[in-house]
Amino acid sequence: MKSIEFFRNVSIGQYMDTRSPVHALTPITKYLGLLALAVPILASVSWPGVALSFAAALAVSLAARIPVGFLLRGVKPAIPILVFTAVLQVVFAWPGDASAKLLSAGPVVVTAMEVRLAAMTSARMVALMAVIALFTSVTTERETAYGIEDFFAPLARIGFPAHALALAVAMSFRFVPIIAGELEAIVRAQASRGGDFGASGSGPIRKARAYAPLFVPVVVRALERAEILVEAMESRRYSGANRTRYATFKMAEGEILVRLSVAALGVAGTFVGIRFR
Amino acid sequence: MNASASLVRPAAACLFAALISVGAYIAVPLPFSPVPIVLQNFFIILAALLLGPKWGFVATLVYLGLGAAGLPVFAGGTGGLARFFGPTGGYLLGYVPAVVAMGFLGSIGKPRAWKFALAALAGSVIVYAAGVGRLKYALDADWGKALALGLLPFIPGDLAKIALAAVVASRVKPRIDGILRPDGAGA
């Protein structure tokens, strides 16, 4: 079964219920926090900005009682991409790069500036992944979906399809593990009946044909699921945006202060990141 | 018992967004290439060929939206808005026009594997034009280097994916006409 590898150890929607005050916040506040931590990382190519977001994420994970190791677990599967980006930045010369040459091997010259940029890019990506893992570890799936709807609610008045968007995100994301499980079941079923993926045959076309019996059922079943889902929704009289919710979110006492300070932190972090390079 | 067509197509687009996300987690090793192929763009091609330009486009947008919202659905289990602006962001953004083009080309005439393959090939050209162009600009490299890094290593894998997508689409298409009844306009 080594011919097809399933990346199982990802932090996809890994919610960790520690019943902390952070978990109890409303989804809008959590989204604000995500933005406040992520925007400084996205906006700036500077160590102070990244360090500030890192420190803030660390503080929040302490308050949420989420172990830091849990947040960094998602970094492992991304290491090939991190290495690839770092190598690209070191291999190619930057225009106007007058920094000290550290190493030169043939056409490749490694300079101090390239190493600094490569380290910076990796640090930003790791910080971003940690921030996103923190968000998913304190936010349930339902909160993620309703949060999108609530967050865009002001725009819904001018015709933005906030409800449809929230529904699409919830629907798609909920089916990811189901489809992954189904794919794995089909692979196992066919392998146990002598199906052979990737071992024999040569040339792209012939190899592609060998995989067709695997993906035809996966796609057909996904579309059948869509039909069943719609039947289920319609038999429960689903009628779009004006339905009521099973779960509602109430702001805790003083949460407005949390929102304000989170927004202030985001603005300050972005400012620090842009101002102090 | 028939579910109404108005909801089935959006639901199918969502399911395809899920398929695309799952595809980003599956790596199939190729014996003739050191780079394992990731199946995310294989499912994007399938979404375009099977759902047509409009709903294939929606499926791709929902998928990109999942990634932009921070859910780890991009290749290698990463996510986040930053990927769009990174050196490889061109590939992600290139999917959007590519899926529309593939959907249109794929819906012309009767479903045939070779026709699907040509449509997918055209779509891949769009994706790589966007991806390599962005890579060249981001790295400030010349075209030769950008092509060597951003196109050549992926050609064998992509040809295999296009062939597989064309075969799968031509086999699935007749089976799903009962589910995705054409509602008049286009495919």
Tab-separated table of C-alpha atoms in Angstrom:
chain	number	residue	atom	x	y	z
A	1	MET	CA	0.000	0.000	0.000
A	2	LYS	CA	2.993	2.271	-0.174
A	3	SER	CA	2.136	3.320	-3.723
A	4	ILE	CA	-0.381	5.832	-2.495
A	5	GLU	CA	0.438	7.893	0.495
A	6	PHE	CA	-2.174	9.564	2.603
A	7	PHE	CA	-1.114	12.596	4.529
A	8	ARG	CA	-2.976	11.906	7.712
A	9	ASN	CA	-0.933	13.785	10.270
A	10	VAL	CA	-2.077	17.222	9.236
A	11	SER	CA	-3.657	19.677	11.589
A	12	ILE	CA	-6.761	19.900	9.427
A	13	GLY	CA	-9.506	21.329	11.606
A	14	GLN	CA	-7.971	19.857	14.694
A	15	TYR	CA	-10.044	21.313	17.462
A	16	MET	CA	-8.724	20.919	20.976
A	17	ASP	CA	-11.322	21.451	23.621
A	18	THR	CA	-9.647	22.757	26.757
A	19	ARG	CA	-12.648	24.860	27.815
A	20	SER	CA	-10.470	27.925	28.155
A	21	PRO	CA	-11.707	31.525	28.097
A	22	VAL	CA	-10.327	31.765	24.546
A	23	HIS	CA	-12.570	28.921	23.394
A	24	ALA	CA	-15.562	30.706	24.872
A	25	LEU	CA	-15.148	33.800	22.695
A	26	THR	CA	-17.568	34.391	19.843
A	27	PRO	CA	-16.472	33.385	16.322
A	28	ILE	CA	-16.218	37.024	15.191
A	29	THR	CA	-13.667	37.726	17.903
A	30	LYS	CA	-11.699	34.643	16.908
A	31	TYR	CA	-11.643	35.742	13.266
A	32	LEU	CA	-10.514	39.196	14.358
A	33	GLY	CA	-7.716	37.557	16.321
A	34	LEU	CA	-6.724	35.478	13.284
A	35	LEU	CA	-6.522	38.633	11.181
A	36	ALA	CA	-4.676	40.575	13.904
A	37	LEU	CA	-2.001	37.894	14.086
A	38	ALA	CA	-1.805	37.019	10.391
A	39	VAL	CA	-1.849	40.485	8.786
A	40	PRO	CA	1.418	41.667	10.416
A	41	ILE	CA	3.122	38.486	9.168
A	42	LEU	CA	1.702	38.937	5.657
A	43	ALA	CA	2.333	42.658	5.472
A	44	SER	CA	5.897	42.868	6.643
A	45	VAL	CA	9.294	41.516	5.750
A	46	SER	CA	10.774	42.400	9.096
A	47	TRP	CA	11.847	40.529	12.183
A	48	PRO	CA	10.021	42.754	14.722
A	49	GLY	CA	6.685	42.178	12.960
A	50	VAL	CA	7.100	38.404	12.815
A	51	ALA	CA	8.454	38.270	16.385
A	52	LEU	CA	5.495	40.274	17.676
A	53	SER	CA	2.993	37.932	16.033
A	54	PHE	CA	4.897	34.910	17.300
A	55	ALA	CA	4.892	36.305	20.845
A	56	ALA	CA	1.185	37.162	20.671
A	57	ALA	CA	0.340	33.704	19.327
A	58	LEU	CA	2.358	32.176	22.152
A	59	ALA	CA	0.476	34.246	24.727
A	60	VAL	CA	-2.884	33.258	23.244
A	61	SER	CA	-1.946	29.570	23.158
A	62	LEU	CA	-0.987	29.776	26.841
A	63	ALA	CA	-4.321	31.395	27.655
A	64	ALA	CA	-6.118	28.770	25.557
A	65	ARG	CA	-4.104	25.950	27.193
A	66	ILE	CA	-2.992	24.637	23.794
A	67	PRO	CA	0.516	23.114	23.870
A	68	VAL	CA	2.926	24.890	21.531
A	69	GLY	CA	4.100	21.548	20.119
A	70	PHE	CA	0.546	20.914	18.927
A	71	LEU	CA	0.627	24.139	16.924
A	72	LEU	CA	3.909	23.261	15.256
A	73	ARG	CA	2.821	19.739	14.272
A	74	GLY	CA	1.415	21.062	10.999
A	75	VAL	CA	4.847	22.382	10.029
A	76	LYS	CA	6.260	18.909	9.414
A	77	PRO	CA	4.337	18.070	6.228
A	78	ALA	CA	5.174	21.533	4.869
A	79	ILE	CA	8.933	21.127	5.233
A	80	PRO	CA	9.476	20.218	1.533
A	81	ILE	CA	7.790	23.473	0.470
A	82	LEU	CA	9.800	25.456	3.027
A	83	VAL	CA	13.035	23.935	1.773
A	84	PHE	CA	12.035	24.510	-1.866
A	85	THR	CA	11.326	28.207	-1.273
A	86	ALA	CA	14.504	28.661	0.752
A	87	VAL	CA	16.606	27.024	-1.957
A	88	LEU	CA	15.037	29.238	-4.634
A	89	GLN	CA	15.938	32.321	-2.660
A	90	VAL	CA	19.515	31.265	-2.084
A	91	VAL	CA	20.203	30.032	-5.609
A	92	PHE	CA	19.028	33.098	-7.500
A	93	ALA	CA	20.899	36.366	-7.322
A	94	TRP	CA	18.976	39.405	-6.140
A	95	PRO	CA	19.419	42.656	-8.031
A	96	GLY	CA	21.539	45.175	-6.147
A	97	ASP	CA	22.726	42.612	-3.655
A	98	ALA	CA	25.975	44.052	-2.255
A	99	SER	CA	26.128	41.958	0.906
A	100	ALA	CA	29.069	39.742	1.848
A	101	LYS	CA	29.614	36.582	-0.178
A	102	LEU	CA	29.561	33.574	2.104
A	103	LEU	CA	30.119	30.777	-0.348
A	104	SER	CA	30.535	30.320	-4.048
A	105	ALA	CA	30.280	27.068	-5.961
A	106	GLY	CA	30.343	27.429	-9.728
A	107	PRO	CA	27.551	29.746	-10.888
A	108	VAL	CA	25.874	29.699	-7.476
A	109	VAL	CA	26.946	32.425	-5.091
A	110	VAL	CA	25.497	32.463	-1.600
A	111	THR	CA	25.390	35.902	-0.014
A	112	ALA	CA	24.454	37.066	3.462
A	113	MET	CA	21.381	38.827	2.142
A	114	GLU	CA	20.090	35.675	0.452
A	115	VAL	CA	20.491	33.656	3.636
A	116	ARG	CA	18.737	36.382	5.614
A	117	LEU	CA	15.823	36.478	3.164
A	118	ALA	CA	15.518	32.695	3.089
A	119	ALA	CA	15.461	32.538	6.898
A	120	MET	CA	12.894	35.344	6.980
A	121	THR	CA	10.567	33.632	4.491
A	122	SER	CA	10.740	30.355	6.407
A	123	ALA	CA	10.090	32.128	9.715
A	124	ARG	CA	7.077	33.933	8.255
A	125	MET	CA	5.591	30.747	6.851
A	126	VAL	CA	6.115	28.835	10.099
A	127	ALA	CA	4.623	31.719	12.096
A	128	LEU	CA	1.613	31.818	9.780
A	129	MET	CA	1.051	28.092	10.052
A	130	ALA	CA	1.265	28.287	13.851
A	131	VAL	CA	-1.271	31.135	13.904
A	132	ILE	CA	-3.666	29.208	11.662
A	133	ALA	CA	-3.258	26.036	13.715
A	134	LEU	CA	-4.018	28.105	16.818
A	135	PHE	CA	-7.215	29.387	15.192
A	136	THR	CA	-8.436	25.914	14.230
A	137	SER	CA	-7.550	24.487	17.637
A	138	VAL	CA	-9.846	26.949	19.431
A	139	THR	CA	-12.619	27.173	16.813
A	140	THR	CA	-15.095	24.388	16.082
A	141	GLU	CA	-16.218	23.631	12.544
A	142	ARG	CA	-19.616	25.102	13.231
A	143	GLU	CA	-18.076	28.289	14.587
A	144	THR	CA	-15.845	28.536	11.525
A	145	ALA	CA	-18.849	28.436	9.201
A	146	TYR	CA	-21.178	30.640	11.254
A	147	GLY	CA	-18.273	32.986	11.912
A	148	ILE	CA	-17.852	33.614	8.189
A	149	GLU	CA	-21.540	34.412	7.908
A	150	ASP	CA	-21.435	36.732	10.933
A	151	PHE	CA	-18.235	38.372	9.798
A	152	PHE	CA	-19.679	39.232	6.402
A	153	ALA	CA	-23.157	40.017	7.744
A	154	PRO	CA	-22.706	43.777	7.228
A	155	LEU	CA	-21.915	43.098	3.559
A	156	ALA	CA	-24.947	40.822	3.201
A	157	ARG	CA	-27.145	43.928	3.283
A	158	ILE	CA	-25.653	45.075	-0.002
A	159	GLY	CA	-26.156	41.694	-1.626
A	160	PHE	CA	-23.011	39.800	-0.665
A	161	PRO	CA	-23.920	36.081	-0.416
A	162	ALA	CA	-22.617	35.646	3.152
A	163	HIS	CA	-24.959	32.781	3.951
A	164	ALA	CA	-24.211	30.852	0.746
A	165	LEU	CA	-20.486	31.322	1.324
A	166	ALA	CA	-20.681	30.037	4.901
A	167	LEU	CA	-22.745	27.058	3.765
A	168	ALA	CA	-20.318	26.244	0.938
A	169	VAL	CA	-17.321	26.355	3.285
A	170	ALA	CA	-19.033	24.201	5.910
A	171	MET	CA	-20.245	21.691	3.319
A	172	SER	CA	-16.928	21.356	1.508
A	173	PHE	CA	-14.808	21.140	4.576
A	174	ARG	CA	-17.051	18.593	6.254
A	175	PHE	CA	-16.746	16.275	3.271
A	176	VAL	CA	-12.936	16.341	3.140
A	177	PRO	CA	-12.389	13.576	5.731
A	178	ILE	CA	-15.341	11.580	4.360
A	179	ILE	CA	-13.981	11.593	0.812
A	180	ALA	CA	-10.452	10.831	2.023
A	181	GLY	CA	-11.806	7.843	3.939
A	182	GLU	CA	-13.797	6.680	0.930
A	183	LEU	CA	-10.774	6.914	-1.361
A	184	GLU	CA	-8.739	4.875	1.073
A	185	ALA	CA	-11.483	2.241	1.336
A	186	ILE	CA	-11.610	1.924	-2.469
A	187	VAL	CA	-7.820	1.593	-2.684
A	188	ARG	CA	-7.867	-1.160	-0.069
A	189	ALA	CA	-10.798	-2.949	-1.665
A	190	GLN	CA	-9.139	-2.967	-5.074
A	191	ALA	CA	-5.711	-3.913	-3.725
A	192	SER	CA	-7.232	-6.867	-1.882
A	193	ARG	CA	-8.737	-8.006	-5.193
A	194	GLY	CA	-5.406	-7.821	-6.969
A	195	GLY	CA	-5.551	-4.211	-8.113
A	196	ASP	CA	-2.080	-2.925	-8.819
A	197	PHE	CA	-1.330	0.775	-8.756
A	198	GLY	CA	1.958	2.112	-9.937
A	199	ALA	CA	3.928	-1.117	-9.961
A	200	SER	CA	3.664	-2.119	-13.612
A	201	GLY	CA	3.206	-0.466	-16.977
A	202	SER	CA	5.209	2.235	-18.589
A	203	GLY	CA	4.494	5.614	-20.094
A	204	PRO	CA	2.171	8.240	-18.691
A	205	ILE	CA	-0.912	7.146	-20.648
A	206	ARG	CA	-0.776	3.529	-19.582
A	207	LYS	CA	-0.090	4.493	-15.975
A	208	ALA	CA	-3.009	6.890	-16.067
A	209	ARG	CA	-5.316	4.138	-17.288
A	210	ALA	CA	-4.275	1.953	-14.378
A	211	TYR	CA	-5.573	4.554	-11.949
A	212	ALA	CA	-8.917	5.122	-13.668
A	213	PRO	CA	-10.759	2.319	-11.796
A	214	LEU	CA	-9.769	4.101	-8.607
A	215	PHE	CA	-10.994	7.586	-9.415
A	216	VAL	CA	-14.138	6.826	-11.404
A	217	PRO	CA	-15.946	5.460	-8.312
A	218	VAL	CA	-14.608	8.246	-6.089
A	219	VAL	CA	-15.979	10.956	-8.371
A	220	VAL	CA	-19.295	9.213	-9.032
A	221	ARG	CA	-19.843	8.650	-5.323
A	222	ALA	CA	-18.999	12.264	-4.500
A	223	LEU	CA	-21.646	13.429	-6.975
A	224	GLU	CA	-24.159	10.929	-5.601
A	225	ARG	CA	-23.452	12.328	-2.163
A	226	ALA	CA	-24.259	15.797	-3.455
A	227	GLU	CA	-27.640	14.556	-4.633
A	228	ILE	CA	-28.367	12.773	-1.365
A	229	LEU	CA	-27.325	15.869	0.567
A	230	VAL	CA	-29.726	18.062	-1.386
A	231	GLU	CA	-32.564	15.575	-0.911
A	232	ALA	CA	-31.870	15.580	2.822
A	233	MET	CA	-31.819	19.380	2.922
A	234	GLU	CA	-35.010	19.742	0.930
A	235	SER	CA	-36.887	17.115	2.910
A	236	ARG	CA	-36.031	19.238	5.959
A	237	ARG	CA	-37.394	22.245	4.101
A	238	TYR	CA	-34.111	24.084	3.698
A	239	SER	CA	-34.909	27.513	2.328
A	240	GLY	CA	-31.786	29.617	2.281
A	241	ALA	CA	-30.583	32.503	4.367
A	242	ASN	CA	-33.637	33.127	6.542
A	243	ARG	CA	-33.405	29.926	8.577
A	244	THR	CA	-32.863	29.907	12.319
A	245	ARG	CA	-29.794	28.484	14.008
A	246	TYR	CA	-29.450	25.619	16.402
A	247	ALA	CA	-26.458	27.239	18.058
A	248	THR	CA	-26.246	30.935	18.810
A	249	PHE	CA	-23.268	32.824	20.119
A	250	LYS	CA	-23.526	35.391	22.887
A	251	MET	CA	-20.785	37.852	23.641
A	252	ALA	CA	-19.340	37.383	27.085
A	253	GLU	CA	-19.072	40.308	29.468
A	254	GLY	CA	-16.259	42.578	28.369
A	255	GLU	CA	-15.711	40.792	25.069
A	256	ILE	CA	-16.035	44.091	23.251
A	257	LEU	CA	-12.863	45.136	25.099
A	258	VAL	CA	-11.152	41.966	23.879
A	259	ARG	CA	-12.187	42.809	20.315
A	260	LEU	CA	-10.888	46.353	20.599
A	261	SER	CA	-7.541	45.297	22.050
A	262	VAL	CA	-7.169	42.540	19.451
A	263	ALA	CA	-7.806	45.055	16.660
A	264	ALA	CA	-5.334	47.474	18.260
A	265	LEU	CA	-2.745	44.711	18.464
A	266	GLY	CA	-3.222	43.937	14.788
A	267	VAL	CA	-2.801	47.554	13.750
A	268	ALA	CA	0.222	47.977	16.029
A	269	GLY	CA	1.825	44.770	14.732
A	270	THR	CA	1.344	45.824	11.119
A	271	PHE	CA	2.751	49.271	11.873
A	272	VAL	CA	5.789	47.852	13.667
A	273	GLY	CA	6.357	45.409	10.843
A	274	ILE	CA	6.247	48.067	8.122
A	275	ARG	CA	8.028	50.813	10.046
A	276	PHE	CA	10.968	48.886	11.546
A	277	ARG	CA	12.682	46.828	8.911
B	1	MET	CA	-37.809	11.843	-5.074
B	2	ASN	CA	-35.772	13.888	-7.492
B	3	ALA	CA	-33.732	16.563	-5.817
B	4	SER	CA	-34.191	19.893	-7.487
B	5	ALA	CA	-31.508	20.864	-9.965
B	6	SER	CA	-31.132	24.330	-8.475
B	7	LEU	CA	-29.452	22.952	-5.371
B	8	VAL	CA	-27.727	19.890	-6.806
B	9	ARG	CA	-25.246	21.863	-8.874
B	10	PRO	CA	-24.040	24.065	-5.981
B	11	ALA	CA	-23.823	20.968	-3.783
B	12	ALA	CA	-21.840	19.143	-6.468
B	13	ALA	CA	-19.506	22.134	-6.697
B	14	CYS	CA	-18.947	21.938	-2.916
B	15	LEU	CA	-18.259	18.221	-3.102
B	16	PHE	CA	-15.740	18.918	-5.842
B	17	ALA	CA	-14.092	21.566	-3.661
B	18	ALA	CA	-13.739	18.802	-1.061
B	19	LEU	CA	-12.321	16.412	-3.694
B	20	ILE	CA	-9.769	19.049	-4.734
B	21	SER	CA	-8.807	19.555	-1.074
B	22	VAL	CA	-8.381	15.808	-0.590
B	23	GLY	CA	-6.265	15.759	-3.755
B	24	ALA	CA	-3.761	18.098	-2.152
B	25	TYR	CA	-3.070	15.416	0.456
B	26	ILE	CA	-2.463	12.501	-1.864
B	27	ALA	CA	0.994	12.064	-3.309
B	28	VAL	CA	1.430	9.467	-6.044
B	29	PRO	CA	5.072	8.583	-6.709
B	30	LEU	CA	6.103	8.414	-10.370
B	31	PRO	CA	8.758	5.905	-11.379
B	32	PHE	CA	10.133	8.182	-14.109
B	33	SER	CA	10.305	11.409	-12.124
B	34	PRO	CA	11.764	12.412	-8.757
B	35	VAL	CA	8.834	14.722	-8.052
B	36	PRO	CA	5.739	12.909	-6.749
B	37	ILE	CA	2.554	14.224	-8.287
B	38	VAL	CA	-0.104	15.850	-6.167
B	39	LEU	CA	-3.645	15.284	-7.319
B	40	GLN	CA	-5.132	18.670	-6.540
B	41	ASN	CA	-4.993	19.974	-10.119
B	42	PHE	CA	-6.216	16.604	-11.400
B	43	PHE	CA	-9.471	17.195	-9.530
B	44	ILE	CA	-9.614	20.792	-10.732
B	45	ILE	CA	-9.479	19.501	-14.321
B	46	LEU	CA	-12.218	16.990	-13.501
B	47	ALA	CA	-14.378	19.706	-11.925
B	48	ALA	CA	-14.139	21.764	-15.115
B	49	LEU	CA	-14.798	18.843	-17.463
B	50	LEU	CA	-17.692	17.357	-15.480
B	51	LEU	CA	-19.416	20.419	-14.029
B	52	GLY	CA	-18.827	22.815	-16.937
B	53	PRO	CA	-17.372	26.325	-16.850
B	54	LYS	CA	-19.772	27.895	-14.347
B	55	TRP	CA	-19.898	25.302	-11.592
B	56	GLY	CA	-16.332	24.173	-12.136
B	57	PHE	CA	-15.413	27.797	-11.536
B	58	VAL	CA	-17.497	27.852	-8.340
B	59	ALA	CA	-15.851	24.629	-7.116
B	60	THR	CA	-12.396	26.113	-7.698
B	61	LEU	CA	-13.350	29.380	-5.997
B	62	VAL	CA	-14.716	27.558	-2.953
B	63	TYR	CA	-11.505	25.523	-2.803
B	64	LEU	CA	-9.320	28.631	-3.032
B	65	GLY	CA	-11.607	30.276	-0.471
B	66	LEU	CA	-11.088	27.376	1.947
B	67	GLY	CA	-7.348	27.853	1.538
B	68	ALA	CA	-7.495	31.624	1.849
B	69	ALA	CA	-9.533	31.299	5.049
B	70	GLY	CA	-6.584	29.433	6.498
B	71	LEU	CA	-7.765	25.845	6.240
B	72	PRO	CA	-4.807	23.642	5.284
B	73	VAL	CA	-5.968	22.546	1.834
B	74	PHE	CA	-3.067	23.662	-0.360
B	75	ALA	CA	-0.310	21.280	-1.454
B	76	GLY	CA	1.740	19.972	1.445
B	77	GLY	CA	-0.969	20.714	3.992
B	78	THR	CA	-0.516	24.456	4.101
B	79	GLY	CA	-3.033	27.222	3.757
B	80	GLY	CA	-3.430	30.921	4.189
B	81	LEU	CA	-3.730	34.034	2.127
B	82	ALA	CA	0.057	34.336	2.017
B	83	ARG	CA	0.302	31.531	-0.518
B	84	PHE	CA	-1.415	33.696	-3.141
B	85	PHE	CA	1.322	36.297	-2.841
B	86	GLY	CA	4.210	33.861	-2.517
B	87	PRO	CA	6.409	32.839	-5.460
B	88	THR	CA	4.053	29.947	-6.241
B	89	GLY	CA	0.864	32.001	-6.002
B	90	GLY	CA	0.605	32.342	-9.776
B	91	TYR	CA	-0.333	28.692	-10.119
B	92	LEU	CA	-3.206	29.088	-7.666
B	93	LEU	CA	-4.561	32.211	-9.372
B	94	GLY	CA	-4.027	30.645	-12.806
B	95	TYR	CA	-6.546	27.927	-11.946
B	96	VAL	CA	-9.396	30.428	-12.095
B	97	PRO	CA	-9.207	31.372	-15.821
B	98	ALA	CA	-7.983	27.849	-16.652
B	99	VAL	CA	-11.023	26.154	-15.168
B	100	VAL	CA	-13.385	28.378	-17.144
B	101	ALA	CA	-11.485	27.690	-20.385
B	102	MET	CA	-11.420	23.944	-19.752
B	103	GLY	CA	-15.101	23.934	-18.886
B	104	PHE	CA	-16.017	25.656	-22.152
B	105	LEU	CA	-13.734	23.553	-24.330
B	106	GLY	CA	-14.796	20.338	-22.618
B	107	SER	CA	-18.495	21.012	-23.111
B	108	ILE	CA	-18.256	21.378	-26.896
B	109	GLY	CA	-19.841	18.461	-28.714
B	110	LYS	CA	-19.999	14.907	-27.454
B	111	PRO	CA	-17.887	13.813	-24.469
B	112	ARG	CA	-14.802	12.056	-25.814
B	113	ALA	CA	-11.586	11.315	-23.954
B	114	TRP	CA	-9.334	12.945	-26.589
B	115	LYS	CA	-11.442	16.098	-26.564
B	116	PHE	CA	-11.200	16.276	-22.771
B	117	ALA	CA	-7.450	15.769	-22.996
B	118	LEU	CA	-7.082	18.692	-25.398
B	119	ALA	CA	-9.228	20.915	-23.172
B	120	ALA	CA	-7.153	19.962	-20.133
B	121	LEU	CA	-3.957	20.629	-22.051
B	122	ALA	CA	-5.157	24.128	-22.934
B	123	GLY	CA	-6.036	24.727	-19.286
B	124	SER	CA	-2.595	23.578	-18.151
B	125	VAL	CA	-0.975	26.036	-20.545
B	126	ILE	CA	-2.917	28.842	-18.832
B	127	VAL	CA	-1.974	27.633	-15.336
B	128	TYR	CA	1.707	27.389	-16.229
B	129	ALA	CA	1.749	30.734	-18.031
B	130	ALA	CA	0.450	32.360	-14.846
B	131	GLY	CA	2.602	30.238	-12.522
B	132	VAL	CA	5.894	30.576	-14.384
B	133	GLY	CA	5.301	34.270	-15.109
B	134	ARG	CA	4.803	34.970	-11.422
B	135	LEU	CA	7.785	32.799	-10.481
B	136	LYS	CA	10.032	34.683	-12.918
B	137	TYR	CA	8.896	38.014	-11.537
B	138	ALA	CA	9.117	36.900	-7.880
B	139	LEU	CA	12.628	35.520	-8.265
B	140	ASP	CA	13.786	38.087	-10.785
B	141	ALA	CA	15.162	35.216	-12.839
B	142	ASP	CA	15.358	34.957	-16.620
B	143	TRP	CA	12.856	32.854	-18.587
B	144	GLY	CA	15.209	29.884	-18.906
B	145	LYS	CA	15.620	29.524	-15.157
B	146	ALA	CA	11.946	30.133	-14.450
B	147	LEU	CA	10.941	27.439	-16.940
B	148	ALA	CA	13.532	24.996	-15.611
B	149	LEU	CA	12.186	25.402	-12.085
B	150	GLY	CA	8.511	26.012	-12.621
B	151	LEU	CA	7.576	23.952	-15.657
B	152	LEU	CA	9.972	21.204	-16.751
B	153	PRO	CA	9.878	19.095	-13.553
B	154	PHE	CA	6.086	18.933	-13.721
B	155	ILE	CA	5.600	17.981	-17.373
B	156	PRO	CA	5.643	14.164	-17.013
B	157	GLY	CA	3.344	14.213	-14.008
B	158	ASP	CA	0.970	16.654	-15.628
B	159	LEU	CA	0.713	14.668	-18.839
B	160	ALA	CA	-0.171	11.636	-16.745
B	161	LYS	CA	-2.781	13.641	-14.833
B	162	ILE	CA	-4.301	15.034	-18.021
B	163	ALA	CA	-4.548	11.548	-19.511
B	164	LEU	CA	-6.088	10.172	-16.328
B	165	ALA	CA	-8.523	13.067	-16.011
B	166	ALA	CA	-9.623	12.650	-19.630
B	167	VAL	CA	-10.185	8.907	-19.171
B	168	VAL	CA	-12.018	9.336	-15.864
B	169	ALA	CA	-14.153	12.232	-17.147
B	170	SER	CA	-15.221	10.344	-20.272
B	171	ARG	CA	-16.268	7.362	-18.140
B	172	VAL	CA	-18.004	9.365	-15.420
B	173	LYS	CA	-19.826	11.833	-17.673
B	174	PRO	CA	-22.478	9.398	-19.004
B	175	ARG	CA	-23.170	8.141	-15.476
B	176	ILE	CA	-23.828	11.512	-13.920
B	177	ASP	CA	-26.162	12.975	-16.496
B	178	GLY	CA	-28.998	11.707	-14.315
B	179	ILE	CA	-27.627	13.707	-11.393
B	180	LEU	CA	-26.563	16.894	-13.148
B	181	ARG	CA	-29.339	17.383	-15.669
B	182	PRO	CA	-28.527	20.249	-18.010
B	183	ASP	CA	-30.793	23.110	-17.097
B	184	GLY	CA	-31.003	24.666	-20.524
B	185	ALA	CA	-28.076	27.035	-20.810
B	186	GLY	CA	-24.832	25.417	-21.902
B	187	ALA	CA	-23.584	22.136	-20.469
